[in-house]
Tab-separated table of C-alpha atoms in Angstrom:
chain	number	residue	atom	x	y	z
A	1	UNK	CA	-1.760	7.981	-21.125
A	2	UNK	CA	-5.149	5.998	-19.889
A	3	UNK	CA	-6.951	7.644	-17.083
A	4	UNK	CA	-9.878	6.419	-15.332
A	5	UNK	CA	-10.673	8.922	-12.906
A	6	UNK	CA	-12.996	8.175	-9.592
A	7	UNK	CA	-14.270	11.448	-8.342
A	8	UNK	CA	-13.880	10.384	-4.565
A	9	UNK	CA	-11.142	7.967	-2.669
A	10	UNK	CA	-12.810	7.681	0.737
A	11	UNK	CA	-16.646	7.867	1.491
A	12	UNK	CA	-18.503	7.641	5.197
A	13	UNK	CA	-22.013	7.775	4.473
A	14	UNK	CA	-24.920	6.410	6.851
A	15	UNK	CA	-27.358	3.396	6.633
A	16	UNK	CA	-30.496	4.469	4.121
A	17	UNK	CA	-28.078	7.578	2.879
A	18	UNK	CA	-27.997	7.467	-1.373
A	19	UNK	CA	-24.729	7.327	-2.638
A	20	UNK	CA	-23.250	8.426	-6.074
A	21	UNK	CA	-19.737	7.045	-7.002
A	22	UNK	CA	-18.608	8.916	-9.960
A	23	UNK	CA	-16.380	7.702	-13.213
A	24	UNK	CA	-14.781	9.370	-15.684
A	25	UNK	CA	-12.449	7.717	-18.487
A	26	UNK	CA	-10.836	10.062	-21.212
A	27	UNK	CA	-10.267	7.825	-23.514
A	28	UNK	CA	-13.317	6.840	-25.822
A	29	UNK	CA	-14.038	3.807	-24.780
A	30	UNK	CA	-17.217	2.308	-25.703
A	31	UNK	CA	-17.796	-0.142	-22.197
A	32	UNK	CA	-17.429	0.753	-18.757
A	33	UNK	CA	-17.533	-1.654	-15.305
A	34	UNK	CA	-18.386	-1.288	-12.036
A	35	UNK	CA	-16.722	-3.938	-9.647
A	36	UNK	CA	-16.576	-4.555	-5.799
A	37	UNK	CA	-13.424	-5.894	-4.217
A	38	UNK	CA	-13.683	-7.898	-1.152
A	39	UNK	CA	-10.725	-9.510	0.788
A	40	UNK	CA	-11.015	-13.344	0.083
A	41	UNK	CA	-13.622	-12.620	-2.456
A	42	UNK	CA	-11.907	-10.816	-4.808
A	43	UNK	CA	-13.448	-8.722	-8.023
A	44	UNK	CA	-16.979	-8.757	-8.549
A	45	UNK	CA	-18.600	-7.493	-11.389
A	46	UNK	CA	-21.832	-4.972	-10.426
A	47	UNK	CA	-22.584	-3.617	-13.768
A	48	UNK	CA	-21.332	-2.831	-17.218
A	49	UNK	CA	-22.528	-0.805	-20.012
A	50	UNK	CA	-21.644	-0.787	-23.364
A	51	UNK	CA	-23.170	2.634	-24.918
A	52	UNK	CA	-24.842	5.511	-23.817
A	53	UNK	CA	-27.409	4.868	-22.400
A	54	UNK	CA	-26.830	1.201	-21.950
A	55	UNK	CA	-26.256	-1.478	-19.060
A	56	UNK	CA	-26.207	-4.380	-17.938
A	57	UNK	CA	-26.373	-6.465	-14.771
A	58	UNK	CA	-23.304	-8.075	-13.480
A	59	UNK	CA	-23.167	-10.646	-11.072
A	60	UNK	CA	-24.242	-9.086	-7.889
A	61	UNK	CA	-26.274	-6.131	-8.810
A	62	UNK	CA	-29.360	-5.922	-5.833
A	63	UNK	CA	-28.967	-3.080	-4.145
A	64	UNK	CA	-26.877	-1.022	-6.876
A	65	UNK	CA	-28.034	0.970	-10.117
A	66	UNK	CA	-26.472	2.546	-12.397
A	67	UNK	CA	-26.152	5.320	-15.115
A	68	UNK	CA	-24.791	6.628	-18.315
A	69	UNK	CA	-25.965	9.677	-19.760
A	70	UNK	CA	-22.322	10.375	-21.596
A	71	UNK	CA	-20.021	8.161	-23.338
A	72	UNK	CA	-16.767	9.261	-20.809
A	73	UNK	CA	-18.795	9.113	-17.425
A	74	UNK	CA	-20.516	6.164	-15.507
A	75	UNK	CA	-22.168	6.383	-12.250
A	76	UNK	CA	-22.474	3.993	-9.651
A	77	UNK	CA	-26.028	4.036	-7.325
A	78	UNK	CA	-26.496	3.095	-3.947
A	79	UNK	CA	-30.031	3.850	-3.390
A	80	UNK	CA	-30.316	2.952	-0.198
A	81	UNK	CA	-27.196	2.272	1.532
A	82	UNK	CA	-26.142	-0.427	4.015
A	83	UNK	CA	-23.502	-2.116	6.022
A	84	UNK	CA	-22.683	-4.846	3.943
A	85	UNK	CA	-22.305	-2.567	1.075
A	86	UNK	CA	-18.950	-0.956	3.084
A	87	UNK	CA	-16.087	-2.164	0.098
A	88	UNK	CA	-13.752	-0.883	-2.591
A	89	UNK	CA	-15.386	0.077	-5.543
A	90	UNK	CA	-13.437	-0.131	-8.808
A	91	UNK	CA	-14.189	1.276	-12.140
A	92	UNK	CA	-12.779	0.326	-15.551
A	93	UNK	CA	-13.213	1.046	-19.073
A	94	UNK	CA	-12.514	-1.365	-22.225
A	95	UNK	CA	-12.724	-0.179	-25.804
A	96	UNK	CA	-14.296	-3.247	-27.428
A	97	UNK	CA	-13.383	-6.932	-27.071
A	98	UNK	CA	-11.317	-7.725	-29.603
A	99	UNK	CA	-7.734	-8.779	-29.125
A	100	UNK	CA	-5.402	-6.348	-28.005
A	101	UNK	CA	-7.551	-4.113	-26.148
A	102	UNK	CA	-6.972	-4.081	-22.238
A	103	UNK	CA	-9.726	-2.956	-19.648
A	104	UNK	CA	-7.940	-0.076	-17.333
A	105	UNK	CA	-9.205	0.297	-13.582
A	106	UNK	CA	-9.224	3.596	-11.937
A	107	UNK	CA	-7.604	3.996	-8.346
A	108	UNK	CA	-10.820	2.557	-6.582
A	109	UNK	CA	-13.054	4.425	-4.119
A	110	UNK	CA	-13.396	3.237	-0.325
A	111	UNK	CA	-16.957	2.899	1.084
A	112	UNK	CA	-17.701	3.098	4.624
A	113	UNK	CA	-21.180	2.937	5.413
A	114	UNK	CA	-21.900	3.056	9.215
B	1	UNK	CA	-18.418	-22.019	-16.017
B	2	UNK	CA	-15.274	-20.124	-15.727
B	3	UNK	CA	-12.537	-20.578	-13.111
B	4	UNK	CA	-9.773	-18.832	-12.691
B	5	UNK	CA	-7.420	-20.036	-9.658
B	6	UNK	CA	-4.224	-18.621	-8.578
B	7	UNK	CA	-1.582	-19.634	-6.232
B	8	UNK	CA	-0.056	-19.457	-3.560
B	9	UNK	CA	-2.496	-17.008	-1.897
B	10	UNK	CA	0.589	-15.606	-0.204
B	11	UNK	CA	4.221	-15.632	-0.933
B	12	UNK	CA	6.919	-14.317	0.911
B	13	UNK	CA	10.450	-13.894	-0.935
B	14	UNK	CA	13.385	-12.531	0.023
B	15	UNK	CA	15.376	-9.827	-1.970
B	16	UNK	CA	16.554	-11.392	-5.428
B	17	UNK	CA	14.893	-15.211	-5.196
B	18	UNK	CA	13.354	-15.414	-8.129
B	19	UNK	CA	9.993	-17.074	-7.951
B	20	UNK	CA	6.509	-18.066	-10.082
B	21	UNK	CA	2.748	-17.478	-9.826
B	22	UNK	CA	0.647	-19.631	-10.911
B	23	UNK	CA	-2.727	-18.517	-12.984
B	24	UNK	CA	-5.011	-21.949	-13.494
B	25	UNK	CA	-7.831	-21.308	-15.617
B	26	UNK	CA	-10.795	-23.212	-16.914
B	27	UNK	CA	-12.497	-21.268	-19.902
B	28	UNK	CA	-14.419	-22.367	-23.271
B	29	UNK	CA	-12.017	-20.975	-25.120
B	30	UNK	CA	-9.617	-18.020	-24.261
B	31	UNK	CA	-9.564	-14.618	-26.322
B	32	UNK	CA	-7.226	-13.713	-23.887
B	33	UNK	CA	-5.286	-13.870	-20.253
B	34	UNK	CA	-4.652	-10.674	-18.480
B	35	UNK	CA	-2.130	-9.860	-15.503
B	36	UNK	CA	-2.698	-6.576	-12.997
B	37	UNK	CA	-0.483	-5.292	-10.217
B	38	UNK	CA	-2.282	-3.949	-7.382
B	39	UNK	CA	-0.376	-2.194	-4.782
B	40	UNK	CA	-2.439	-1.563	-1.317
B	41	UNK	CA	-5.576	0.904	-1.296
B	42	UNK	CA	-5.280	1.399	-5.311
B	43	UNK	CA	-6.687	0.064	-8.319
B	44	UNK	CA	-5.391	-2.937	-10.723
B	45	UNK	CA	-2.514	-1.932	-13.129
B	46	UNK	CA	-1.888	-3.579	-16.582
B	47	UNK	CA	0.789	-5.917	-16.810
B	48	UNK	CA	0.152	-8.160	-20.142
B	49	UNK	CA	-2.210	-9.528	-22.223
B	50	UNK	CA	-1.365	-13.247	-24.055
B	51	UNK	CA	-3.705	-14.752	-26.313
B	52	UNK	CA	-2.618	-17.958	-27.345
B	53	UNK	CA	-0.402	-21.138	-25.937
B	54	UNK	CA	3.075	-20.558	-25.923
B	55	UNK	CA	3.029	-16.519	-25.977
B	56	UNK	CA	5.625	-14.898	-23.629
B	57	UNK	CA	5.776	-11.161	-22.344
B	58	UNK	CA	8.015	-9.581	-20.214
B	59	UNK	CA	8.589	-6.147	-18.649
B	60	UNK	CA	11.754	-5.269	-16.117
B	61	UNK	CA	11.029	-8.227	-13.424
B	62	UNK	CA	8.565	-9.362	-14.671
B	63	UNK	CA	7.805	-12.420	-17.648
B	64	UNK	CA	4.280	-13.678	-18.148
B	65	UNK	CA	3.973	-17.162	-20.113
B	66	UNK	CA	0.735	-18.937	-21.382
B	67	UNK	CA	-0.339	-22.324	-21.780
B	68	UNK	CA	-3.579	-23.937	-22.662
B	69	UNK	CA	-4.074	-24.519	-19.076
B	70	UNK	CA	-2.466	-22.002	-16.871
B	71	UNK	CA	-0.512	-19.112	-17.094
B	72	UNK	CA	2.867	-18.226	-15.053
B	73	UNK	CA	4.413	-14.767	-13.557
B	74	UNK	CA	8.006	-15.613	-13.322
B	75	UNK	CA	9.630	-12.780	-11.303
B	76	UNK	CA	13.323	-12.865	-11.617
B	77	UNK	CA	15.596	-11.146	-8.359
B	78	UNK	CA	13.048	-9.719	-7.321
B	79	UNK	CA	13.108	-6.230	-4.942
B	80	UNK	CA	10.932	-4.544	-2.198
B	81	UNK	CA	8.793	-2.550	-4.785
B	82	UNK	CA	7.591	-5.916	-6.710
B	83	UNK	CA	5.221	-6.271	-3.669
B	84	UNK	CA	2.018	-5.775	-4.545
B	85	UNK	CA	-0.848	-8.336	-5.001
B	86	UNK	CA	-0.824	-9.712	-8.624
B	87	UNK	CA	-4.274	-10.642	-10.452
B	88	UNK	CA	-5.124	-12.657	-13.347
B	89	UNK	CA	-8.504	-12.636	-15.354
B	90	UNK	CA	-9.489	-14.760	-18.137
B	91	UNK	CA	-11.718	-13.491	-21.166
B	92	UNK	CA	-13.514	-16.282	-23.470
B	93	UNK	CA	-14.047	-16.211	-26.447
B	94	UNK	CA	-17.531	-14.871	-27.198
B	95	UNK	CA	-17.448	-13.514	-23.848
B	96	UNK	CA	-18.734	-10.022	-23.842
B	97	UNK	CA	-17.933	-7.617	-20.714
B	98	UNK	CA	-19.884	-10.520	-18.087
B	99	UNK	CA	-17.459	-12.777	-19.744
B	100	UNK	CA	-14.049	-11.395	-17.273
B	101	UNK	CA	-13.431	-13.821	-14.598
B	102	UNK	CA	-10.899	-12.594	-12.266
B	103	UNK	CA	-8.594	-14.319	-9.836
B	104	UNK	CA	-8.454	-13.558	-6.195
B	105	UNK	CA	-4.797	-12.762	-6.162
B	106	UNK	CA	-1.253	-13.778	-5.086
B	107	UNK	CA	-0.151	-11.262	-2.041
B	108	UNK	CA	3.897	-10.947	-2.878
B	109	UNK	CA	5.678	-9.440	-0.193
B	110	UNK	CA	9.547	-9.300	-0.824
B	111	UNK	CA	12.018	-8.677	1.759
B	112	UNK	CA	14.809	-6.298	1.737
């Protein structure tokens, strides 16, 4: 079965704290996301990466980085955390873009930052 | 650009009326459609994929239909665990992993 695993479900971390949101997807996949869901805004993608080692800006990336020094894990960077940054934070994974292949979201981690 | 639009925002059923969401999208060229469930405080699950105009999917509840336009979720007597929030994203063709555009969702709440 596909599993996307965040490492935490609920964060409360303080303005100007770092934060590291941790993904882990077992099943090969070559590109992993980083989204932020918003009520009335909906999904919104942060950053992707395609390899190792790879990534690329999304559509709201200031204020988020990102990293991927293995294939199965992507982390999520909040170097300096703020209030507006308080949101759900979803990862996925996608192996390639070719028809038939789905992207798979993990169970989302809640950010609090106060 | 691409636009993905869904409605209602909200719908409110009772037990066994059978219903439809509606999935509008604008896209240069569609590689495919998806459909998620997403049930309060979790991530999206994978419904269906369709690729092309005239493709139908189904699964319990639950049939997904395509055209070159929009996309339906026809949910047929419906019951208290169908609520959920459904989203639809769009991929285009040539559209790499920037190329998703996702919906804002249809909030389904179905009562006993």
């Amino acid at each position: 079965d596909v599993k996307v695993t965040q490492s935490s479900r609920y964060l409360v971390k303080r303005t100007g704290e770092k934060v590291f949101l941790e993904c882990v997807q077992d099943m090969d996949h070559e590109n992993m996301f980083w989204y932020r869901q918003d009520p009335g805004l909906g999904l919104r993608l942060i950053y992707f990466s395609y390899d190792v080692k790879m990534k690329e800006k999304g559509d709201i990336p200031e204020g988020y980085s990102v990293s991927r020094e293995k294939k199965e894990r992507f982390s999520l960077i909040l170097e300096s955390a703020s209030t507006n940054q308080t949101s759900m934070y979803l990862c996925a994974s996608l192996n390639g873009f070719s028809s038939g292949n789905t992207i798979y979201f993990g169970e989302g981690s809640w950010l609090t930052v106060v | 650009e691409d636009q993905v639009t869904q409605s209602p925002e909200a719908l409110r059923l009772q037990e066994g009326e059978s219903s439809s969401l509606n999935c509008s999208y604008t896209v240069s060229g569609l590689r495919g459609l998806f459909w998620y469930r997403q049930d309060p405080g979790k991530g999206p699950e994978f419904l269906f994929t369709l690729y092309s105009a005239g493709e139908e999917k189904e699964k319990e509840r639950l049939k997904a239909t395509l055209t070159k336009k929009e996309s339906f979720l026809h949910i047929t007597a419906p019951k208290p665990e169908d609520s959920a929030t459904y989203l639809c994203a769009v991929q285009p063709l040539g559209g790499g992993a920037d190329g998703l555009t996702f919906g804002k969702g249809t909030h389904l709440i179905i009562q006993p």
